[in-house]
Short mmCIF file of C-alpha atoms in Angstrom, two decimals:
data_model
loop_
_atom_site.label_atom_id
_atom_site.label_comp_id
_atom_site.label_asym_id
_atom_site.label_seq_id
_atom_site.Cartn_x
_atom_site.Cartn_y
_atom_site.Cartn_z
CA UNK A 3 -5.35 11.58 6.19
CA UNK A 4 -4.40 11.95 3.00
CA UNK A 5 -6.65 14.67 1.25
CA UNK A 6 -6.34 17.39 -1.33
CA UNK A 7 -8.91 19.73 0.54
CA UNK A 8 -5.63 20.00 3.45
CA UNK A 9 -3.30 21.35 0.33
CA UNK A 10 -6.53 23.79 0.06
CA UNK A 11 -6.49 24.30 3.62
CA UNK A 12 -3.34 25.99 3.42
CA UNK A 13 -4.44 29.08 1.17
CA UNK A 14 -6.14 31.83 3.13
CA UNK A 15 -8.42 32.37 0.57
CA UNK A 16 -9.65 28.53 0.30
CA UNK A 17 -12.75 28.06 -0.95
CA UNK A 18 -16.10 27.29 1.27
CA UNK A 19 -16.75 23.73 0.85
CA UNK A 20 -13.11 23.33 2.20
CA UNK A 21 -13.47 25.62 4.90
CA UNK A 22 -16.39 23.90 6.09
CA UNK A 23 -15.41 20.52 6.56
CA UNK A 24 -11.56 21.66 7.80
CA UNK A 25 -12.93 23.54 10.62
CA UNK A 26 -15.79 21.39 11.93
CA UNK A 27 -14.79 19.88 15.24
CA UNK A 28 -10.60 20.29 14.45
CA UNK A 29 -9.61 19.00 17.61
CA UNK A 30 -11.42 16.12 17.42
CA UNK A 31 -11.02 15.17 13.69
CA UNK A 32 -6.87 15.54 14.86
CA UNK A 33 -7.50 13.60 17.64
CA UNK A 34 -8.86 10.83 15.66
CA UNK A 35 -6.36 11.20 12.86
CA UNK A 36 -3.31 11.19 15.37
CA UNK A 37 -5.14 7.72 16.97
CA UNK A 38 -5.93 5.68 13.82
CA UNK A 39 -2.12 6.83 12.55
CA UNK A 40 -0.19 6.23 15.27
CA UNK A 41 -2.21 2.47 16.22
CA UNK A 42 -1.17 1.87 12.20
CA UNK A 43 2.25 3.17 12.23
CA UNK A 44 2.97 0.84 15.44
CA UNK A 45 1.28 -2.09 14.51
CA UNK A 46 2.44 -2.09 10.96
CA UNK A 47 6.01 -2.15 12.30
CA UNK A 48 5.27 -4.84 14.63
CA UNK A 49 4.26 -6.66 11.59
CA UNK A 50 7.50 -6.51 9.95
CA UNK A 51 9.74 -7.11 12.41
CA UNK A 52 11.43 -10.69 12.86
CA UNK A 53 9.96 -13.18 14.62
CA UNK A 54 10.95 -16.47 16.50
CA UNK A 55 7.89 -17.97 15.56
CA UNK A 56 8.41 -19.46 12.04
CA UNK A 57 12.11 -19.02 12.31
CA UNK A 58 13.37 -21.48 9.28
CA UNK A 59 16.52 -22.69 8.82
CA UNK A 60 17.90 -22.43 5.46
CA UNK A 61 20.54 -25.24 5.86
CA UNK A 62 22.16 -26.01 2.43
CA UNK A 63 19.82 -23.93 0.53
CA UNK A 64 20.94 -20.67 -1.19
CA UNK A 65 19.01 -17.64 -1.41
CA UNK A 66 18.25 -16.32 -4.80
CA UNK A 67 18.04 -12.43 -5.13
CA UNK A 68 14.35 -11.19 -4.11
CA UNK A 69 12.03 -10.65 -7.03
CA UNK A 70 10.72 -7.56 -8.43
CA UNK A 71 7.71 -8.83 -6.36
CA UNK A 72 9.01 -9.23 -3.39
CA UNK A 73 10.47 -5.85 -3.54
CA UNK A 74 7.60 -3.94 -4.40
CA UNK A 75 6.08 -5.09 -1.42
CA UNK A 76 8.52 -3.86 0.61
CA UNK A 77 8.22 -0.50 -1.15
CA UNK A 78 4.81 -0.32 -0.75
CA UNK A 79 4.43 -0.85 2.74
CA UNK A 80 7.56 -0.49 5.21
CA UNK A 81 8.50 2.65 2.76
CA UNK A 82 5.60 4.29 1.21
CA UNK A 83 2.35 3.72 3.92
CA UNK A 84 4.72 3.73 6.81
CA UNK A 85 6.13 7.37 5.77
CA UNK A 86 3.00 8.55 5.10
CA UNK A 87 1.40 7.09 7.93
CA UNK A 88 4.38 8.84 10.34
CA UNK A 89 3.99 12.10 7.95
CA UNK A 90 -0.20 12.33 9.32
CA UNK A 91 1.17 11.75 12.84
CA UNK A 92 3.63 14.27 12.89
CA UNK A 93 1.60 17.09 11.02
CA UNK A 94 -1.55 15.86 13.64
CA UNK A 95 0.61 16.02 16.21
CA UNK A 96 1.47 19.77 16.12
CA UNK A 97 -2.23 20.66 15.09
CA UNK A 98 -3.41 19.35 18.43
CA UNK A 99 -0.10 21.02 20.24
CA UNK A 100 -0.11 24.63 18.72
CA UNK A 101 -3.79 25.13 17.78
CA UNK A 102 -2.40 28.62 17.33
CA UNK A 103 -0.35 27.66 13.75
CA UNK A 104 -3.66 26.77 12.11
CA UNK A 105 -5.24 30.13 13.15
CA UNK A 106 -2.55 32.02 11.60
CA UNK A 107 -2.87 30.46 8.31
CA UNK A 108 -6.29 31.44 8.05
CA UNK A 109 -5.08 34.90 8.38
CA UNK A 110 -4.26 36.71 5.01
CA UNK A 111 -1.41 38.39 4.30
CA UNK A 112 0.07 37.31 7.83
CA UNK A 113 4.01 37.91 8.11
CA UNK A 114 4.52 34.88 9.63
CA UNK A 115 5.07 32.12 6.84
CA UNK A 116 6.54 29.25 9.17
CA UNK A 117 2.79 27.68 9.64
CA UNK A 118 2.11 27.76 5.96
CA UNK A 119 5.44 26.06 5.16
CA UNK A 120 4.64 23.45 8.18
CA UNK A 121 1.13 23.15 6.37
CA UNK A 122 2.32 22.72 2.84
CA UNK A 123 5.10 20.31 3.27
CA UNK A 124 3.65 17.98 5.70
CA UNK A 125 0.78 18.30 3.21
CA UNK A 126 3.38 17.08 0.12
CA UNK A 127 4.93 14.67 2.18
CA UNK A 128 1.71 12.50 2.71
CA UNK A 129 0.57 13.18 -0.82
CA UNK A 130 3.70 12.11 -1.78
CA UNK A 131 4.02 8.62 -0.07
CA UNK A 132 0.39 7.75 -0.40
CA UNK A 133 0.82 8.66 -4.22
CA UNK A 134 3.40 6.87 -4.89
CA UNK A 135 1.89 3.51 -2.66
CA UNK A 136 -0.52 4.06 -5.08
CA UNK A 137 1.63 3.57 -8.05
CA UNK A 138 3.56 1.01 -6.59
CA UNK A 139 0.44 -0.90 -6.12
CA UNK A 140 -0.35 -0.63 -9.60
CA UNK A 141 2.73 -1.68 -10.93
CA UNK A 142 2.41 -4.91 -8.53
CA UNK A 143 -0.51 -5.92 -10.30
CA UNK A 144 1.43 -5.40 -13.28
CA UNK A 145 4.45 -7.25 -12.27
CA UNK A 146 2.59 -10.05 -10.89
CA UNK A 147 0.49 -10.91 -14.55
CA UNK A 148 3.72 -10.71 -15.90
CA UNK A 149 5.35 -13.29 -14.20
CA UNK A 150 2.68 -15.73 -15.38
CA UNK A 151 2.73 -14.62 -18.61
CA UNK A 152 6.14 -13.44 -19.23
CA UNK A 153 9.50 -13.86 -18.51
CA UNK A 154 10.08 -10.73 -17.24
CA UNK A 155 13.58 -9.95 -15.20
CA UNK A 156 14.90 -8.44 -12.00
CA UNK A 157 15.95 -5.49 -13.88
CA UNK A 158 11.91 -4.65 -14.17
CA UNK A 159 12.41 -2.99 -10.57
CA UNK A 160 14.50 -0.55 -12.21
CA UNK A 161 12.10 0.43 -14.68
CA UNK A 162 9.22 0.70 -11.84
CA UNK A 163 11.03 2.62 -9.64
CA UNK A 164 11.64 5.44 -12.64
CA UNK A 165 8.14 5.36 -13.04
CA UNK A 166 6.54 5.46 -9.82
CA UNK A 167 8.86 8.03 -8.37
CA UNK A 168 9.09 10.09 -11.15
CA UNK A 169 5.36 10.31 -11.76
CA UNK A 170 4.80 10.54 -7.83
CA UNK A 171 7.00 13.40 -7.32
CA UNK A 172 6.23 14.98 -11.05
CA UNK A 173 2.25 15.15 -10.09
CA UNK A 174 2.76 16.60 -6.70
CA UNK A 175 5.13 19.38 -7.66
CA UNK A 176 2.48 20.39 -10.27
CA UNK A 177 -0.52 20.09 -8.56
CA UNK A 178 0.80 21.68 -5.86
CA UNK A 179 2.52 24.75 -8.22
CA UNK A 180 -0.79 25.40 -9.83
CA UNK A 181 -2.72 25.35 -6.59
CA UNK A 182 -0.28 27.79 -4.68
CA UNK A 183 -0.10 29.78 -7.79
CA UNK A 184 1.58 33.19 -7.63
CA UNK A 185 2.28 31.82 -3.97
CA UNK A 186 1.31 30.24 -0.88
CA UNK A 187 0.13 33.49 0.79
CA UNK A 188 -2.26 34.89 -2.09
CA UNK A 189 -3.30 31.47 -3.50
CA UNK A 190 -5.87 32.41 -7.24
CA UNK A 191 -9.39 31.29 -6.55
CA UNK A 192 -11.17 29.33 -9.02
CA UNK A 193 -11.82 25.87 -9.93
CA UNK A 194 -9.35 26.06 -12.97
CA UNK A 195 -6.44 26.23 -10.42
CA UNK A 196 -7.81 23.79 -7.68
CA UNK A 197 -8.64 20.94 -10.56
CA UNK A 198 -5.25 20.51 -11.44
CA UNK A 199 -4.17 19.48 -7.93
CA UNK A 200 -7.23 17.30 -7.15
CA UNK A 201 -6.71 15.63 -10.73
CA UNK A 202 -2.75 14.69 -9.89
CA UNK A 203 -3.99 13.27 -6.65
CA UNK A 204 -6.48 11.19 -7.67
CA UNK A 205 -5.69 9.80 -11.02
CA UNK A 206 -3.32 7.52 -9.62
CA UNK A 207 -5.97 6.16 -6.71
CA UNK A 208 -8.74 5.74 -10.15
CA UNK A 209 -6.23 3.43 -11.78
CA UNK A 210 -5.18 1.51 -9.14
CA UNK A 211 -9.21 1.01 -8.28
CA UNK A 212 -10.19 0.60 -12.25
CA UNK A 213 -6.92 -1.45 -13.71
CA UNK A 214 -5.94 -3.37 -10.77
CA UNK A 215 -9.01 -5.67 -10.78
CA UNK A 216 -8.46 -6.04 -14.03
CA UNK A 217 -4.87 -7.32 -13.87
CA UNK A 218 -5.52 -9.41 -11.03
CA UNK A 219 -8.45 -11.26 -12.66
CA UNK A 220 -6.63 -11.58 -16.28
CA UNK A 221 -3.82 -13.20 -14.05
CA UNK A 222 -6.36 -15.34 -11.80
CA UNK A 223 -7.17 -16.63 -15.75
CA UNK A 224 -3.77 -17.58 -16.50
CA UNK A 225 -2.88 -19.15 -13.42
CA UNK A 226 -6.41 -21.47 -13.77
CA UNK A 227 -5.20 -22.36 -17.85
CA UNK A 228 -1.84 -23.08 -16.62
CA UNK A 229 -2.50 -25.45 -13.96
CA UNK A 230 -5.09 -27.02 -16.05
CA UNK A 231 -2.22 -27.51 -18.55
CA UNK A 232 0.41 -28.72 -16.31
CA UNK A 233 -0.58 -32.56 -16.56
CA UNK A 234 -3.96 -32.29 -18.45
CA UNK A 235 -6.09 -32.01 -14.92
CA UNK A 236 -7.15 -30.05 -12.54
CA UNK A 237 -7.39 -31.78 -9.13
CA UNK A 238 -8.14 -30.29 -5.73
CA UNK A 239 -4.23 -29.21 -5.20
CA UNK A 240 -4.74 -27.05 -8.19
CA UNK A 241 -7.72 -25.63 -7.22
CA UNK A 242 -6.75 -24.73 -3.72
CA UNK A 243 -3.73 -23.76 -5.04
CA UNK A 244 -5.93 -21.34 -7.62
CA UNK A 245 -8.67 -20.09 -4.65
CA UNK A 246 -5.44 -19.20 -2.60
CA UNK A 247 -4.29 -16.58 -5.04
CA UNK A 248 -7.58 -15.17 -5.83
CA UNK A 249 -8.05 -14.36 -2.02
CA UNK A 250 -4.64 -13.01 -2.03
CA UNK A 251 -5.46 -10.37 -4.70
CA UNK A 252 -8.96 -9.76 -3.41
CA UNK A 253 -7.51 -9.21 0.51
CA UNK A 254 -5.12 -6.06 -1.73
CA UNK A 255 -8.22 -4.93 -3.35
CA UNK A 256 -10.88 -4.70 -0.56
CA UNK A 257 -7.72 -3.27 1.87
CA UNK A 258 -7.55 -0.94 -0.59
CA UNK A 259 -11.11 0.07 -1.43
CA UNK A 260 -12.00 0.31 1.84
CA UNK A 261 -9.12 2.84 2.29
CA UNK A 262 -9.80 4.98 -0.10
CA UNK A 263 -13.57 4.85 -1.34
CA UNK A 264 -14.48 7.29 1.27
CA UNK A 265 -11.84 10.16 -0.59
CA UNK A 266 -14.29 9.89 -3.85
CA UNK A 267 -17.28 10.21 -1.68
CA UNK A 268 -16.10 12.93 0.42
CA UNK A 269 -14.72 14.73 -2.80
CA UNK A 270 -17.52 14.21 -5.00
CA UNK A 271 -19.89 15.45 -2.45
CA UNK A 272 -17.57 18.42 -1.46
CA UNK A 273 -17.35 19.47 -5.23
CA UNK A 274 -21.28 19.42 -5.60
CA UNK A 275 -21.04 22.25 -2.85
CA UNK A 276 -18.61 24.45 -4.24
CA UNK A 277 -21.04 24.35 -7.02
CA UNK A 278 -23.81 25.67 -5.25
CA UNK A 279 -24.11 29.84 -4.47
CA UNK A 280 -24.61 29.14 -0.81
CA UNK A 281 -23.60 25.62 0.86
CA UNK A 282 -25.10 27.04 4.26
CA UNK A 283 -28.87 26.33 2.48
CA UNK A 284 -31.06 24.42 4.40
CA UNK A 285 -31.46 22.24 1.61
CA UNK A 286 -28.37 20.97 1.65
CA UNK A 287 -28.45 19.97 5.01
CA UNK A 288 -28.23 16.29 4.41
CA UNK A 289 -25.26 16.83 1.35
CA UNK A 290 -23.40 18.39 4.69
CA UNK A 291 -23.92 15.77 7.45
CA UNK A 292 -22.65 13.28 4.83
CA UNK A 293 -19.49 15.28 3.60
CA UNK A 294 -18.50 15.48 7.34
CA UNK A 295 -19.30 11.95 8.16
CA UNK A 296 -16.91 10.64 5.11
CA UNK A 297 -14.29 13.35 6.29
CA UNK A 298 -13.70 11.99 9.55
CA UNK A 299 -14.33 8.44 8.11
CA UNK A 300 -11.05 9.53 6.26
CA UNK A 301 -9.30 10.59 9.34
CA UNK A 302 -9.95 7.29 10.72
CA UNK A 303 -8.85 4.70 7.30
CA UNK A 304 -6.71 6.38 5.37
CA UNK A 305 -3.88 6.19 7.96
CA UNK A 306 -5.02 2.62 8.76
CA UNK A 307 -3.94 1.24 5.23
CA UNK A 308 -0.78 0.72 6.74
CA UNK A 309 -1.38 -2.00 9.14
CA UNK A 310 -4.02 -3.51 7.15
CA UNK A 311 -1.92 -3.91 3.80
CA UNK A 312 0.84 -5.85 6.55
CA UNK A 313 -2.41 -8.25 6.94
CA UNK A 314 -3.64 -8.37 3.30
CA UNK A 315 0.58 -9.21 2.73
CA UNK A 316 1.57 -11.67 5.00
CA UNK A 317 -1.38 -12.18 7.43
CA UNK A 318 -1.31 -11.53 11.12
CA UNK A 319 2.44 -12.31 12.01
CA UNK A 320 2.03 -12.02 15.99
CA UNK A 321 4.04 -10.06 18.86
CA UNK A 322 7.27 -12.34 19.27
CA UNK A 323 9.75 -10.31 18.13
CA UNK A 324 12.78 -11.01 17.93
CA UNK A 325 15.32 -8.69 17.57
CA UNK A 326 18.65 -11.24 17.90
CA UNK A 327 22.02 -10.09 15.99
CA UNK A 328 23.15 -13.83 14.88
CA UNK A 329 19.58 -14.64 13.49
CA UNK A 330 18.92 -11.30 11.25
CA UNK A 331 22.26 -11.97 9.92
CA UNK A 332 20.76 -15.49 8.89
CA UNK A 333 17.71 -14.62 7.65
CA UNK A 334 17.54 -13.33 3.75
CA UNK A 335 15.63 -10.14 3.21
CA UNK A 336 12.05 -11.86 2.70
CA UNK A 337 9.87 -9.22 2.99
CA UNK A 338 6.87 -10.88 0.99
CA UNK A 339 7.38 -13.89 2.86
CA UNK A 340 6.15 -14.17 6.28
CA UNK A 341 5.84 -17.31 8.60
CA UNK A 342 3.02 -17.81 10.97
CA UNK A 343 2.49 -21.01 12.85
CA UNK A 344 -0.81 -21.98 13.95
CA UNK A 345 0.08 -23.89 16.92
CA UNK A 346 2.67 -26.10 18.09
CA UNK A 347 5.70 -26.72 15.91
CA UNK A 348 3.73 -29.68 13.29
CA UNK A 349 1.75 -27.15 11.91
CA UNK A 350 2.22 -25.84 8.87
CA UNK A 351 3.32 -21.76 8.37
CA UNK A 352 2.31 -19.69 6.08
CA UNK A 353 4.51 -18.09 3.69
CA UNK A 354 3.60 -15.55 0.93
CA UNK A 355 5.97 -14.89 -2.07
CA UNK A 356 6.33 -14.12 -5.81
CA UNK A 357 9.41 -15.24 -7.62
CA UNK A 358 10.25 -14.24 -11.00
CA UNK A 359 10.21 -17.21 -13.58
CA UNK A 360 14.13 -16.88 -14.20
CA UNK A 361 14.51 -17.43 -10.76
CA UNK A 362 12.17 -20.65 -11.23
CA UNK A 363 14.13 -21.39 -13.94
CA UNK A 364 17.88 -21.08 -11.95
CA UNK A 365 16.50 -23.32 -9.20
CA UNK A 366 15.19 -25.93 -11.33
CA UNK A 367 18.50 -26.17 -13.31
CA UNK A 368 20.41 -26.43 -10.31
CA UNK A 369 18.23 -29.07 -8.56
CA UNK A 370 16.20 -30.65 -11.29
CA UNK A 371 17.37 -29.96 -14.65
CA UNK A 372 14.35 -29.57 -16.67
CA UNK A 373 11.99 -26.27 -16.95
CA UNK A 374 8.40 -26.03 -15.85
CA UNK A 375 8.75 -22.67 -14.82
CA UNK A 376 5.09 -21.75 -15.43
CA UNK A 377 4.17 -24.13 -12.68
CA UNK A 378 6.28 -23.26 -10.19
CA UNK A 379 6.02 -19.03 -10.94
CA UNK A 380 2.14 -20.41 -9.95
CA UNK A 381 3.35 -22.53 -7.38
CA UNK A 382 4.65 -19.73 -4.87
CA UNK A 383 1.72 -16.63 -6.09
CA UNK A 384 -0.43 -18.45 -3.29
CA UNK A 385 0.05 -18.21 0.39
CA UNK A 386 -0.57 -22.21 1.49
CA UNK A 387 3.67 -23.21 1.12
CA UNK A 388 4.34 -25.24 4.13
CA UNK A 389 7.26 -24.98 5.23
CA UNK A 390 9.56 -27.77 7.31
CA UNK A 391 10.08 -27.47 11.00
CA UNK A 392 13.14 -25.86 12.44
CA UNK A 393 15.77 -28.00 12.07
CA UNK A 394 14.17 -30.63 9.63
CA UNK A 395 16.47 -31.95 7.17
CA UNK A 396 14.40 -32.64 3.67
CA UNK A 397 16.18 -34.04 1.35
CA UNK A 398 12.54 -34.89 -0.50
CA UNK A 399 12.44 -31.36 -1.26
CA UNK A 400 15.73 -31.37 -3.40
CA UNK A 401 13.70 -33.24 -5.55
CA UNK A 402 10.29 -31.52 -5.78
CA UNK A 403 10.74 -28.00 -7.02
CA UNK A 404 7.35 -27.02 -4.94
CA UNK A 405 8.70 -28.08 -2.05
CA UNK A 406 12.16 -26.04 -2.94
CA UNK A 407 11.26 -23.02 -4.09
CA UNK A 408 8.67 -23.07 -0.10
CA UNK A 409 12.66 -23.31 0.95
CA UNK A 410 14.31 -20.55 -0.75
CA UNK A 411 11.64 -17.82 -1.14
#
């Protein structure tokens, strides 16, 4: 899991409230941990991976560069949750296997400084990661209201990457400097020093949950006002077309809320007890149960967000790998575009992308000539393109742009 109270856990001197809930029932709460991260770390992968199943040929169509988009999706999940998710394994892993290393860091002044250096940077390495999905996320939501409403380019990514990174890695090294503060053996005690480090970890998990919604809906807005502007009406197309990319952004949302929610529970309740003179009063018996109960409920989803972004991305993409030289070599790096047939090869797969309107714009100068790049930025937000069967010519689609950009994205 990803948790500030485990940076806390490292000090001998933590406080209480952390104390409590790290040593209730550690085997367990590893066990569980280790289970949720390694089914999410597997299955996630699976997800990614090629499949023969929605193969498509791409024939005579070339492959523009993929968008800012597409790439922060491929950040976010096969980079960001997938490290993370293999950081919680690995530091769960040796918990469970040498009990023994997270006796001697409750020790003080213990000569042995290996487990606190195993406990502090597998604790950075998932705060990392998770912090920085966090930020990626945010600037998705960003990236995607400005494709409706801007024409903003590829060299965006360059811009996100200097601030997600650098903000990622920037909050961790000082929330983690004033927490260990004068080091990681004689940590300070006191709120003023722990506050830091639980602000760094959690402001970016507040925006995403506070600004996201809002960029998703302002975008939702645009998309409806564009489509009603297209041709003057909005017919059923458009309003599938519409529905499709609201349940795209609300499948990122509730993945994430249902993630993370717990954290601000757990934490808010956690922080009410290190306000109190004695958490060990009967009164706060029922302040206790429920602090442990979200801590393990954070063992079990934070891990998990993973897999479950793969399904909030591209849907459930299925076990037939395939793993062929000649056909990776002929597929374009896609990774917000995934193909899942329902059954038999006349259905229709679904394919999820974002393209950049200047991409829009190339394509339709190349096949069409004219520029309607609002309506076809829209056009491929949604995850309904249906694509042609392997091995279908369509020369129909050289001359709808819908159609074409289902092709090349």
């Amino acid at each position: 899991m990803a948790s500030p109270r485990l940076e806390t856990f490292c000090c001998p001197n933590r406080d209480a409230a952390t104390g409590f809930v790290v040593s209730f029932q550690p085997l367990l709460f590893g066990a569980l941990s280790l289970a949720s991260a390694a089914f999410s770390f597997c299955f996630a992968i699976l997800q990614i991976l090629p499949k023969r199943k929605g193969y498509r040929r791409l024939g005579q169509y070339p492959l523009p560069r993929p968008a800012s988009s597409s790439r922060i999706l491929f950040i976010i999940n096969p980079v960001c949750d997938i490290l993370g998710c293999a950081g919680i394994v690995v530091r769960s892993s040796v918990w469970l296997g040498l009990p023994n290393i997270v006796d001697s860091i409750s020790v003080a002044n213990n000569t042995d400084v290996w487990p606190e250096v195993f406990c502090v940077g597998s604790a950075m390495w998932i705060q990392l990661f998770f912090s920085a999905s966090f930020w990626w996320t945010f600037c998705y939501a960003v990236d995607v209201f400005l494709v409706v409403k801007t024409s903003a380019g590829i060299s965006t990514i360059v811009l996100y990457h200097m601030i997600t990174w650098g903000l990622a890695v920037l909050l961790c090294i000082e929330g983690v400097a004033m927490l260990y503060y004068p080091s990681i053996s004689d940590c300070e005690q006191g709120l003023q020093h722990a506050i830091p480090h639980y602000v760094t970890t959690y402001a970016p998990m507040l925006l995403v949950l506070i600004a996201n919604p809002i960029f998703f809906s302002r975008t939702v807005s645009a998309v409806t006002s564009l489509l009603k502007g297209r041709q003057g009406i909005y017919t059923e197309n458009e309003r599938r077309l519409a529905n499709e990319i609201k349940i795209r952004f609300f499948k990122i949302m509730l993945v994430f809320f249902i993630c993370w929610i717990p954290n601000i529970i757990n934490e808010g309740l956690l922080f009410y007890l290190e306000m109190q003179a004695d958490i060990d009063d009967g009164g706060f018996r029922d302040i206790r149960n429920a602090a442990l109960i979200t801590w393990f409920i954070m063992g079990i989803l934070n891990p998990m967000q993973a897999f479950l972004n793969t399904l909030a991305f591209h849907g459930w993409t299925g076990f037939d790998v395939d793993l062929s030289l000649r056909r990776r070599r002929e597929l374009a790096w896609d990774s917000a575009s995934t193909s899942a047939p329902n059954a038999g090869s006349h259905n229709p797969v679904v394919g999820t992308t974002l393209l950049y309107q200047s991409h829009v714009q190339a394509a339709q100068k190349s096949m069409m000539g004219n520029g309607q790049h609002h309506s076809d930025a829209i056009s491929v937000l949604s995850e309904g393109n249906n694509w042609p069967r392997s091995g279908e010519e369509s020369s129909s689609c050289t001359k709808d742009i819908h159609c074409f950009v289902s092709l090349v994205v």
